[in-house]
Coordinates of C-alpha atoms in Angstrom, one line a residue:
X1 CA -80.7 2.6 -35.1
X2 CA -77.1 2.3 -34.0
X3 CA -77.1 2.2 -30.0
X4 CA -73.4 2.8 -29.6
X5 CA -73.3 5.7 -31.9
X6 CA -76.0 7.3 -29.8
X7 CA -73.8 6.6 -26.7
X8 CA -70.8 8.2 -28.5
X9 CA -72.8 11.3 -29.2
X10 CA -74.0 11.4 -25.5
X11 CA -70.3 11.2 -24.5
X12 CA -69.2 13.9 -26.6
X13 CA -72.1 16.1 -25.5
X14 CA -71.4 15.3 -21.9
X15 CA -67.8 16.6 -22.5
X16 CA -69.2 19.7 -23.9
X17 CA -71.3 20.4 -20.7
X18 CA -68.7 19.2 -18.3
X19 CA -65.9 21.3 -19.6
X20 CA -68.3 23.9 -20.3
X21 CA -66.8 24.4 -23.9
X22 CA -70.0 25.8 -25.7
X23 CA -72.2 28.7 -25.1
X24 CA -75.0 26.8 -23.4
X25 CA -73.9 23.9 -21.1
X26 CA -77.5 23.2 -20.2
X27 CA -78.4 22.4 -23.9
X28 CA -75.3 20.2 -24.0
X29 CA -76.3 18.4 -20.9
X30 CA -80.0 17.7 -22.4
X31 CA -78.3 16.4 -25.5
X32 CA -76.2 14.0 -23.3
X33 CA -79.3 12.6 -21.6
X34 CA -81.4 12.3 -24.9
X35 CA -78.7 10.4 -26.7
X36 CA -78.2 8.2 -23.7
X37 CA -81.8 7.4 -23.6
X38 CA -81.9 6.8 -27.1
X39 CA -79.1 4.4 -27.0
X40 CA -80.6 2.5 -24.1
X41 CA -84.1 2.1 -26.2
X42 CA -81.9 0.5 -29.0
X43 CA -79.8 -1.8 -26.7
X44 CA -80.4 -1.9 -23.0
X45 CA -77.7 -4.5 -22.6
X46 CA -74.8 -2.4 -23.9
X47 CA -72.8 -1.0 -20.9
X48 CA -71.6 2.2 -22.9
X49 CA -75.4 3.2 -22.8
X50 CA -75.7 2.8 -19.1
X51 CA -72.5 4.5 -18.6
X52 CA -73.3 7.6 -20.7
X53 CA -76.9 7.6 -19.0
X54 CA -75.2 7.7 -15.5
X55 CA -72.8 10.4 -16.4
X56 CA -75.7 12.5 -17.7
X57 CA -76.7 12.6 -14.0
X58 CA -73.6 14.3 -13.1
X59 CA -74.6 17.3 -15.2
X60 CA -77.9 17.7 -13.3
X61 CA -76.3 17.2 -9.8
X62 CA -78.2 13.9 -9.1
X63 CA -75.3 11.5 -8.2
X64 CA -77.7 8.9 -6.6
X65 CA -79.2 8.2 -10.0
X66 CA -75.9 8.3 -11.5
X67 CA -74.8 5.5 -9.3
X68 CA -77.8 3.4 -10.3
X69 CA -76.9 3.5 -13.9
X70 CA -73.1 3.0 -13.4
X71 CA -73.8 0.1 -11.1
X72 CA -75.7 -1.3 -14.1
X73 CA -73.0 -0.8 -16.6
X74 CA -70.3 -2.6 -14.3
X75 CA -73.0 -5.5 -13.5
X76 CA -73.3 -5.9 -17.5
X77 CA -69.4 -5.7 -17.9
X78 CA -67.4 -6.6 -14.8
X79 CA -64.3 -5.6 -16.7
X80 CA -65.5 -2.4 -17.5
X81 CA -62.7 0.0 -16.1
X82 CA -64.2 3.3 -17.1
X83 CA -67.4 2.2 -15.5
X84 CA -65.6 1.6 -12.2
X85 CA -63.9 4.9 -12.6
X86 CA -67.3 6.8 -13.1
X87 CA -68.6 5.0 -10.0
X88 CA -65.5 6.3 -8.1
X89 CA -66.4 9.8 -9.5
X90 CA -70.0 9.6 -8.2
X91 CA -69.0 8.0 -4.8
X92 CA -66.4 10.9 -4.5
X93 CA -69.2 13.4 -5.0
X94 CA -71.2 11.8 -2.1
X95 CA -68.1 11.6 0.2
X96 CA -68.0 7.9 0.3
X97 CA -64.3 7.4 0.6
X98 CA -64.0 3.7 0.9
X99 CA -66.2 3.0 -2.1
X100 CA -64.3 5.7 -3.9
X101 CA -61.0 4.2 -3.4
X102 CA -62.0 0.5 -4.1
X103 CA -63.6 1.6 -7.4
X104 CA -60.6 3.7 -8.4
X105 CA -58.2 0.6 -7.6
X106 CA -60.4 -1.6 -9.6
X107 CA -60.3 0.7 -12.5
X108 CA -56.7 1.2 -12.4
X109 CA -56.2 -2.8 -12.2
X110 CA -58.1 -3.4 -15.3
X111 CA -56.8 -0.5 -17.3
X112 CA -53.6 1.1 -16.1
X113 CA -53.0 3.0 -19.4
X114 CA -56.8 4.1 -19.7
X115 CA -57.4 7.1 -21.9
X116 CA -59.2 8.5 -18.9
X117 CA -56.3 8.1 -16.6
X118 CA -56.0 11.9 -15.6
X119 CA -59.6 11.4 -14.2
X120 CA -58.9 8.3 -12.4
X121 CA -55.8 10.2 -10.5
X122 CA -57.7 13.3 -10.2
X123 CA -60.8 11.7 -8.5
X124 CA -58.1 10.3 -5.9
X125 CA -56.8 13.7 -5.5
X126 CA -60.3 15.2 -4.9
X127 CA -61.3 12.4 -2.2
X128 CA -58.0 13.0 -0.5
X129 CA -58.8 16.8 -0.3
X130 CA -62.2 15.8 1.4
X131 CA -60.0 13.7 3.8
X132 CA -57.9 16.6 4.5
X133 CA -54.8 14.9 3.5
X134 CA -53.5 17.7 1.4
X135 CA -50.1 16.4 0.8
X136 CA -51.3 13.3 -0.8
X137 CA -53.8 15.1 -2.6
X138 CA -51.2 17.3 -4.2
X139 CA -49.1 14.5 -5.2
X140 CA -51.8 12.7 -6.9
X141 CA -53.2 15.9 -8.4
X142 CA -49.7 16.6 -10.0
X143 CA -49.7 13.1 -11.3
X144 CA -53.2 13.6 -12.8
X145 CA -52.5 16.9 -14.4
X146 CA -49.3 15.8 -15.9
X147 CA -50.9 12.8 -17.6
X148 CA -51.8 13.0 -21.3
X149 CA -55.1 14.5 -22.3
X150 CA -55.5 16.1 -18.8
X151 CA -57.9 19.2 -19.2
X152 CA -58.1 22.4 -17.2
X153 CA -60.4 21.2 -14.5
X154 CA -57.7 18.8 -13.6
X155 CA -54.9 21.6 -13.6
X156 CA -57.5 23.2 -11.3
X157 CA -57.6 20.4 -8.9
X158 CA -53.7 20.5 -8.8
X159 CA -53.7 24.3 -8.1
X160 CA -56.1 23.9 -5.1
X161 CA -54.5 20.7 -3.7
X162 CA -51.0 22.3 -3.8
X163 CA -52.2 25.5 -2.5
X164 CA -53.8 23.7 0.6
X165 CA -50.7 21.8 1.0
X166 CA -48.6 24.9 1.2
X167 CA -46.8 24.1 -2.1
X168 CA -47.5 27.8 -3.3
X169 CA -45.0 27.9 -6.0
X170 CA -46.4 24.5 -7.5
X171 CA -49.7 26.1 -7.0
X172 CA -48.9 29.2 -8.9
X173 CA -47.6 27.0 -11.9
X174 CA -50.7 25.1 -12.3
X175 CA -52.7 28.5 -12.1
X176 CA -50.6 29.6 -15.1
X177 CA -51.7 26.3 -17.0
X178 CA -55.3 26.8 -16.2
X179 CA -55.2 30.3 -17.5
X180 CA -53.4 29.1 -20.5
X181 CA -55.8 26.4 -21.2
X182 CA -59.0 28.3 -20.5
X183 CA -58.6 31.8 -19.9
X184 CA -62.2 32.3 -18.6
X185 CA -62.2 29.4 -16.2
X186 CA -63.9 30.0 -12.9
X187 CA -64.8 28.7 -9.5
X188 CA -68.4 28.1 -11.0
X189 CA -66.9 25.8 -13.6
X190 CA -65.0 23.9 -10.9
X191 CA -68.3 23.4 -8.8
X192 CA -70.4 22.7 -11.8
X193 CA -67.9 20.0 -12.5
X194 CA -67.5 18.7 -9.0
X195 CA -70.6 19.5 -6.9
X196 CA -69.4 17.8 -3.8
X197 CA -71.7 17.4 -0.8
X198 CA -69.2 18.2 1.9
X199 CA -69.7 21.8 2.8
X200 CA -66.4 22.1 4.8
X201 CA -64.4 21.0 1.6
X202 CA -66.5 23.3 -0.7
X203 CA -65.5 26.1 1.5
X204 CA -62.0 25.3 1.7
X205 CA -61.7 24.9 -2.1
X206 CA -63.7 28.2 -2.7
X207 CA -61.3 30.0 -0.4
X208 CA -58.3 28.5 -2.3
X209 CA -59.8 29.4 -5.7
X210 CA -60.6 33.0 -4.6
X211 CA -57.0 33.2 -3.4
X212 CA -55.7 32.4 -7.2
X213 CA -58.2 34.9 -8.5
X214 CA -61.0 32.4 -9.6

């Protein structure tokens, strides 16, 4: 009967699916949704429950649904930095640049040393890739990937951004880090985590991933 514990289980199941750490990401995604739903049944006013519900819709490539739940999370708690970060991620998937940047700035203002800081910087790098500002994307991606707790997908963003910026030695260093962190990492992992709607950006990123053997 503990709503926040179910939200926590949703959070950890989300990570297992998002990072593709287990043998069955789809099963982990279902668990993320199930626990988020149970959290909301028990306490619909807890913003953490709405946050985890929203993020569960990333895993099923339904960013519009994610946006509704994440908006509810920040309506319930206007000081919820991670809620604004997750809203920024969702807007990035949809290609809404101004909304992405505004939500990232709010998140960073509220929590400049947030545990998900690598994600905040990584989303900024990703939206800059979509804007074709590759030099700025590479700078933010390097910052993201050197932030504590950054995972292999953040290193993949840094590899791609540096490659597209023509910083090939730096891209090669990030390639080594990706292979160290997750030897079987693939382009499928990247696009499962970041199912962006912008086809031209998808094509550019896919080409850069192939160039590095992913």
